[in-house]
Amino acid sequence: MTLNTAPLTPRIGSELKIAKADLLSGNHAHAIRDLLVERGAVVIRGLHLDDEELRTAARTLGDLRVGTAKRGADGKVLKEGDEGVLKVSLDPKVNPDYARFLFGNLLWHMDGTYEAVPPFATLFTPHHLSMQGGDTMFASTYAAYEDLPAEEQAFLDTLRVVHTMQAALFPAKRDCTPEEFAIWSSYPQRSHPLVWQHKSGRKSLVLSTSAAYVEGMHPAESHDLLQRLMLHTVQDKYTYRHKWQEGDLAIWDNTGVMHRAMPFEEGSKREFHRCTLNGEEPITAPARELAESA
Ligand code: OGA
Ligand code: MN
């Protein structure tokens, strides 16, 4: 059975037309996963999924991440569990844990670069739209890599990048307090290859605001390289900007796409519900050419 799809831009994003029951049945899950990897982001309009349906849709596509409650030594709940659906809102009453870091979402990023195996995909549906702004943008790090000259690809294939939370959050909040900066710095950092050779056969750049520096490179050179790759990747031709309507569902392949929220009004009740699918493969660098090691 073929899916009813239409590209949203030439290089990234497709709109999928599918009835809710067909989506939730899982009968098209393989085809939707293939579409996701091919197009980076998939949008379905008019679904109006509640949390239970969002979870069901997520489970057809992969391994749903469920946040278990964290308890202190006295058994008191320190952090609530989320039963697979996370509320994304700046309102501390909705999600106190998230509101502390959410401003970082305004810059281009990949989720979970601090993890050994970053999440595979995210399902995202609005529950309350902002009055102004609040679009979500997506950039294909697959397409951005594929368009680079072969010699540059071969060089980038050899590099590793260290990802840190202070690199991700400081540019989004330069007036942070020393205490905030200390908290960000206390999070573990993670080194990943700059180029991901996916099991699917595609390659992509592993870019995000969390990319702090290239290992073993002079800091100035490393800064210039990461900046240049970021500017290359977020060119119009590799991006899709989604203007939200109630009932939408967007799914993105977090392994080959960066995303960001566009600014919205202060005090906004903007709220999304999201399901995260766990990663299925560690970030693996492309294998070196045999000739090189001979
Ligand atoms: C996220 C995120 C973007 C948005 O939930 O990880 O970056 O538009 N969201 O809210
Ligand atoms: Mn994000």
Tab-separated table of C-alpha atoms and ligand atoms in Angstrom:
chain	number	residue	atom	x	y	z
A	1	MET	CA	0.000	0.000	0.000
A	2	THR	CA	1.494	3.331	-0.932
A	3	LEU	CA	1.193	6.394	1.272
A	4	ASN	CA	-0.500	9.583	0.111
A	5	THR	CA	2.333	12.095	0.460
A	6	ALA	CA	3.428	15.438	-0.973
A	7	PRO	CA	6.780	17.176	-0.463
A	8	LEU	CA	6.691	20.387	1.608
A	9	THR	CA	10.031	21.593	0.186
A	10	PRO	CA	12.336	19.882	-2.321
A	11	ARG	CA	14.904	18.670	0.249
A	12	ILE	CA	13.062	18.282	3.567
A	13	GLY	CA	9.551	17.625	4.841
A	14	SER	CA	6.545	15.788	3.486
A	15	GLU	CA	2.893	16.112	4.252
A	16	LEU	CA	1.237	12.758	4.777
A	17	LYS	CA	-2.505	12.322	4.396
A	18	ILE	CA	-3.718	9.454	6.518
A	19	ALA	CA	-6.839	8.801	8.576
A	20	LYS	CA	-6.390	8.536	12.336
A	21	ALA	CA	-7.492	4.896	12.445
A	22	ASP	CA	-5.010	3.975	9.705
A	23	LEU	CA	-2.180	5.727	11.541
A	24	LEU	CA	-3.003	4.081	14.864
A	25	SER	CA	-3.405	0.613	13.309
A	26	GLY	CA	0.336	0.482	12.680
A	27	ASN	CA	-0.311	-1.042	9.255
A	28	HIS	CA	1.690	1.739	7.598
A	29	ALA	CA	4.413	2.025	10.234
A	30	HIS	CA	7.206	0.657	8.033
A	31	ALA	CA	6.341	2.988	5.193
A	32	ILE	CA	6.101	5.975	7.558
A	33	ARG	CA	9.509	5.187	9.068
A	34	ASP	CA	10.996	5.008	5.573
A	35	LEU	CA	9.350	8.319	4.687
A	36	LEU	CA	10.739	9.864	7.871
A	37	VAL	CA	14.320	8.872	7.067
A	38	GLU	CA	13.923	9.921	3.437
A	39	ARG	CA	12.261	13.293	4.120
A	40	GLY	CA	13.513	14.141	7.649
A	41	ALA	CA	10.159	15.503	8.803
A	42	VAL	CA	6.593	14.344	8.256
A	43	VAL	CA	3.494	16.426	8.951
A	44	ILE	CA	-0.066	15.128	9.248
A	45	ARG	CA	-2.871	17.714	9.512
A	46	GLY	CA	-6.213	17.429	11.242
A	47	LEU	CA	-5.498	14.444	13.477
A	48	HIS	CA	-6.292	15.897	16.927
A	49	LEU	CA	-4.585	13.105	18.877
A	50	ASP	CA	-5.133	12.852	22.614
A	51	ASP	CA	-2.272	11.579	24.794
A	52	GLU	CA	-3.346	7.963	24.573
A	53	GLU	CA	-3.529	8.147	20.782
A	54	LEU	CA	-0.188	9.950	20.598
A	55	ARG	CA	1.402	7.125	22.606
A	56	THR	CA	-0.226	4.519	20.396
A	57	ALA	CA	1.020	6.219	17.228
A	58	ALA	CA	4.510	6.483	18.752
A	59	ARG	CA	4.602	2.814	19.708
A	60	THR	CA	3.846	1.765	16.125
A	61	LEU	CA	6.960	3.634	14.973
A	62	GLY	CA	9.526	2.695	17.600
A	63	ASP	CA	10.532	2.319	21.210
A	64	LEU	CA	8.614	4.912	23.246
A	65	ARG	CA	10.687	6.649	25.917
A	66	VAL	CA	8.945	6.620	29.272
A	67	GLY	CA	10.296	8.875	32.021
A	68	THR	CA	10.125	6.957	35.262
A	69	ALA	CA	9.628	8.928	38.461
A	70	LYS	CA	12.800	9.701	40.407
A	71	ARG	CA	12.569	9.269	44.180
A	72	GLY	CA	14.816	10.509	46.955
A	73	ALA	CA	16.175	8.307	49.760
A	74	ASP	CA	12.999	9.075	51.766
A	75	GLY	CA	10.852	7.726	48.923
A	76	LYS	CA	9.513	11.182	48.097
A	77	VAL	CA	9.032	11.836	44.379
A	78	LEU	CA	11.743	14.247	43.186
A	79	LYS	CA	10.704	14.155	39.560
A	80	GLU	CA	7.381	12.940	38.239
A	81	GLY	CA	7.199	10.153	35.678
A	82	ASP	CA	5.676	11.130	32.354
A	83	GLU	CA	4.059	7.928	31.045
A	84	GLY	CA	5.589	8.544	27.655
A	85	VAL	CA	4.054	11.948	26.969
A	86	LEU	CA	6.025	15.066	27.845
A	87	LYS	CA	4.371	18.474	28.106
A	88	VAL	CA	6.517	21.117	26.414
A	89	SER	CA	5.662	24.502	27.858
A	90	LEU	CA	7.473	27.500	29.308
A	91	ASP	CA	4.879	27.670	32.061
A	92	PRO	CA	6.548	26.281	35.207
A	93	LYS	CA	3.110	25.193	36.425
A	94	VAL	CA	2.795	22.866	33.417
A	95	ASN	CA	6.307	21.444	33.514
A	96	PRO	CA	8.727	22.941	36.068
A	97	ASP	CA	11.568	20.722	34.969
A	98	TYR	CA	11.299	21.634	31.319
A	99	ALA	CA	10.720	25.355	31.764
A	100	ARG	CA	14.238	25.704	33.159
A	101	PHE	CA	15.857	24.589	29.901
A	102	LEU	CA	13.240	25.265	27.246
A	103	PHE	CA	14.666	28.629	26.130
A	104	GLY	CA	17.471	26.576	24.542
A	105	ASN	CA	14.875	25.273	22.057
A	106	LEU	CA	14.960	28.654	20.303
A	107	LEU	CA	18.341	27.798	18.791
A	108	TRP	CA	19.073	25.115	16.193
A	109	HIS	CA	19.641	21.796	17.923
A	110	MET	CA	19.389	18.070	17.914
A	111	ASP	CA	17.839	16.470	21.013
A	112	GLY	CA	19.850	14.205	23.288
A	113	THR	CA	23.391	14.887	22.085
A	114	TYR	CA	24.515	14.292	25.697
A	115	GLU	CA	23.382	10.690	25.423
A	116	ALA	CA	25.455	7.841	23.984
A	117	VAL	CA	22.521	6.966	21.720
A	118	PRO	CA	20.427	10.060	20.881
A	119	PRO	CA	16.681	9.616	20.328
A	120	PHE	CA	15.548	8.357	16.914
A	121	ALA	CA	12.474	10.506	16.462
A	122	THR	CA	9.970	12.847	18.075
A	123	LEU	CA	6.195	13.113	17.675
A	124	PHE	CA	4.908	16.617	18.441
A	125	THR	CA	1.357	17.930	18.598
A	126	PRO	CA	0.055	21.323	19.772
A	127	HIS	CA	-2.343	21.636	22.693
A	128	HIS	CA	-2.209	25.391	22.944
A	129	LEU	CA	-0.881	27.598	20.166
A	130	SER	CA	1.008	30.817	20.802
A	131	MET	CA	-0.726	34.038	19.764
A	132	GLN	CA	2.302	35.177	17.775
A	133	GLY	CA	5.222	33.272	16.276
A	134	GLY	CA	5.980	29.843	17.694
A	135	ASP	CA	6.551	28.081	14.366
A	136	THR	CA	8.925	25.126	14.485
A	137	MET	CA	11.745	24.932	11.959
A	138	PHE	CA	13.543	21.848	10.700
A	139	ALA	CA	16.902	21.619	8.878
A	140	SER	CA	18.139	18.526	7.073
A	141	THR	CA	21.650	17.594	8.187
A	142	TYR	CA	21.412	14.743	5.646
A	143	ALA	CA	20.953	17.106	2.687
A	144	ALA	CA	23.541	19.549	4.040
A	145	TYR	CA	26.164	16.791	4.182
A	146	GLU	CA	25.219	15.298	0.830
A	147	ASP	CA	25.833	18.626	-0.944
A	148	LEU	CA	29.381	19.144	0.388
A	149	PRO	CA	32.329	18.519	-1.953
A	150	ALA	CA	33.736	14.973	-1.677
A	151	GLU	CA	37.122	16.140	-0.328
A	152	GLU	CA	35.457	18.103	2.427
A	153	GLN	CA	33.206	15.163	3.285
A	154	ALA	CA	36.286	12.924	3.539
A	155	PHE	CA	37.923	15.389	5.954
A	156	LEU	CA	34.796	15.880	8.090
A	157	ASP	CA	34.339	12.089	8.232
A	158	THR	CA	37.499	11.919	10.406
A	159	LEU	CA	36.469	14.499	13.049
A	160	ARG	CA	34.880	14.205	16.476
A	161	VAL	CA	32.974	16.916	18.320
A	162	VAL	CA	32.382	17.416	22.052
A	163	HIS	CA	28.805	18.386	22.973
A	164	THR	CA	28.116	20.295	26.183
A	165	MET	CA	25.090	21.831	27.800
A	166	GLN	CA	26.811	25.152	28.449
A	167	ALA	CA	27.592	25.422	24.719
A	168	ALA	CA	23.903	24.844	23.989
A	169	LEU	CA	22.406	27.137	26.604
A	170	PHE	CA	24.816	30.044	27.076
A	171	PRO	CA	24.197	31.554	23.588
A	172	ALA	CA	20.461	31.462	24.367
A	173	LYS	CA	20.853	33.147	27.772
A	174	ARG	CA	23.979	35.298	27.919
A	175	ASP	CA	22.640	37.088	30.999
A	176	CYS	CA	22.497	33.850	32.994
A	177	THR	CA	23.578	33.813	36.615
A	178	PRO	CA	26.849	32.132	37.628
A	179	GLU	CA	24.690	29.547	39.438
A	180	GLU	CA	22.814	28.691	36.244
A	181	PHE	CA	26.057	28.421	34.303
A	182	ALA	CA	27.452	26.126	37.008
A	183	ILE	CA	24.400	23.849	36.753
A	184	TRP	CA	24.760	23.567	32.949
A	185	SER	CA	28.463	22.856	33.334
A	186	SER	CA	27.810	20.072	35.805
A	187	TYR	CA	26.017	18.006	33.153
A	188	PRO	CA	28.136	15.314	31.530
A	189	GLN	CA	29.548	16.147	28.125
A	190	ARG	CA	29.689	13.732	25.242
A	191	SER	CA	31.970	13.251	22.259
A	192	HIS	CA	30.432	12.111	18.959
A	193	PRO	CA	31.685	11.735	15.391
A	194	LEU	CA	30.873	14.830	13.291
A	195	VAL	CA	29.501	12.638	10.514
A	196	TRP	CA	27.000	9.878	11.156
A	197	GLN	CA	27.020	6.824	8.931
A	198	HIS	CA	23.492	5.570	9.519
A	199	LYS	CA	22.416	1.953	9.168
A	200	SER	CA	19.910	3.239	6.611
A	201	GLY	CA	22.861	4.008	4.332
A	202	ARG	CA	22.474	7.789	4.601
A	203	LYS	CA	25.066	10.071	6.157
A	204	SER	CA	24.413	13.278	8.064
A	205	LEU	CA	26.222	15.992	9.979
A	206	VAL	CA	25.889	15.753	13.755
A	207	LEU	CA	25.359	19.442	14.444
A	208	SER	CA	23.614	21.276	17.248
A	209	THR	CA	24.179	24.348	19.379
A	210	SER	CA	25.523	21.821	21.888
A	211	ALA	CA	28.570	21.290	19.601
A	212	ALA	CA	31.283	22.938	21.726
A	213	TYR	CA	34.507	22.122	19.889
A	214	VAL	CA	36.187	19.770	17.454
A	215	GLU	CA	38.572	17.433	19.259
A	216	GLY	CA	42.253	18.103	18.636
A	217	MET	CA	41.660	21.259	16.583
A	218	HIS	CA	42.818	24.772	17.413
A	219	PRO	CA	39.881	26.500	19.189
A	220	ALA	CA	39.666	29.314	16.626
A	221	GLU	CA	39.676	26.890	13.722
A	222	SER	CA	37.173	24.636	15.465
A	223	HIS	CA	34.861	27.588	16.112
A	224	ASP	CA	35.068	28.704	12.475
A	225	LEU	CA	34.405	25.212	11.151
A	226	LEU	CA	31.373	24.573	13.371
A	227	GLN	CA	29.993	28.035	12.627
A	228	ARG	CA	30.448	27.564	8.883
A	229	LEU	CA	28.788	24.124	8.905
A	230	MET	CA	25.897	25.494	10.956
A	231	LEU	CA	25.360	28.393	8.505
A	232	HIS	CA	25.624	25.978	5.583
A	233	THR	CA	23.013	23.644	7.081
A	234	VAL	CA	20.410	26.250	7.968
A	235	GLN	CA	20.221	27.744	4.475
A	236	ASP	CA	16.651	28.040	3.191
A	237	LYS	CA	17.113	25.154	0.769
A	238	TYR	CA	17.675	22.660	3.615
A	239	THR	CA	14.953	23.933	5.949
A	240	TYR	CA	11.213	23.662	6.393
A	241	ARG	CA	9.245	26.047	8.609
A	242	HIS	CA	6.058	24.585	10.053
A	243	LYS	CA	3.189	26.912	10.858
A	244	TRP	CA	1.098	25.068	13.392
A	245	GLN	CA	-2.633	24.465	13.239
A	246	GLU	CA	-4.661	22.706	15.896
A	247	GLY	CA	-4.771	18.981	15.221
A	248	ASP	CA	-1.364	18.803	13.527
A	249	LEU	CA	1.133	16.068	14.201
A	250	ALA	CA	4.765	16.582	13.221
A	251	ILE	CA	7.266	13.759	13.382
A	252	TRP	CA	10.952	14.379	12.847
A	253	ASP	CA	13.959	12.132	12.448
A	254	ASN	CA	16.151	13.519	15.223
A	255	THR	CA	19.181	11.707	13.824
A	256	GLY	CA	19.294	13.612	10.534
A	257	VAL	CA	17.428	16.829	11.308
A	258	MET	CA	17.990	19.835	13.562
A	259	HIS	CA	14.994	21.767	14.848
A	260	ARG	CA	14.200	24.989	16.670
A	261	ALA	CA	11.213	26.890	18.011
A	262	MET	CA	10.739	30.384	16.604
A	263	PRO	CA	10.163	33.149	19.196
A	264	PHE	CA	6.671	33.645	20.615
A	265	GLU	CA	5.054	36.087	23.018
A	266	GLU	CA	6.196	36.271	26.614
A	267	GLY	CA	3.863	34.637	29.100
A	268	SER	CA	2.478	32.495	26.277
A	269	LYS	CA	0.458	29.423	27.089
A	270	ARG	CA	2.056	27.666	24.091
A	271	GLU	CA	1.967	23.980	24.932
A	272	PHE	CA	2.876	20.879	22.951
A	273	HIS	CA	2.684	17.228	23.878
A	274	ARG	CA	5.530	15.083	22.671
A	275	CYS	CA	6.556	11.468	22.504
A	276	THR	CA	10.201	10.570	22.071
A	277	LEU	CA	11.351	7.368	20.399
A	278	ASN	CA	14.556	5.938	21.773
A	279	GLY	CA	17.630	5.774	19.587
A	280	GLU	CA	18.352	2.567	17.730
A	281	GLU	CA	22.024	2.997	16.835
A	282	PRO	CA	25.000	4.860	18.326
A	283	ILE	CA	26.509	7.626	16.219
A	284	THR	CA	29.034	5.799	14.059
A	285	ALA	CA	31.633	7.531	11.897
A	286	PRO	CA	31.931	6.529	8.245
A	287	ALA	CA	34.488	3.752	7.728
A	288	ARG	CA	37.835	5.015	6.408
A	289	GLU	CA	38.703	4.159	2.829
A	290	LEU	CA	40.866	1.028	2.649
A	291	ALA	CA	43.473	2.856	0.567
A	292	GLU	CA	44.066	5.254	3.452
A	293	SER	CA	44.989	2.585	5.986
A	294	ALA	CA	47.015	0.506	3.507
B	1	OGA	C1	11.648	20.098	21.700
B	1	OGA	C2	11.780	21.315	20.889
B	1	OGA	C3	10.603	22.952	19.557
B	1	OGA	C4	9.317	23.727	19.641
B	1	OGA	O1	10.549	19.828	22.213
B	1	OGA	O2	12.645	19.353	21.803
B	1	OGA	O3	12.858	21.688	20.558
B	1	OGA	O4	8.904	24.288	18.596
B	1	OGA	N1	10.644	21.947	20.541
B	1	OGA	O5	8.747	23.803	20.731
B	2	MN	MN	14.358	19.985	20.916
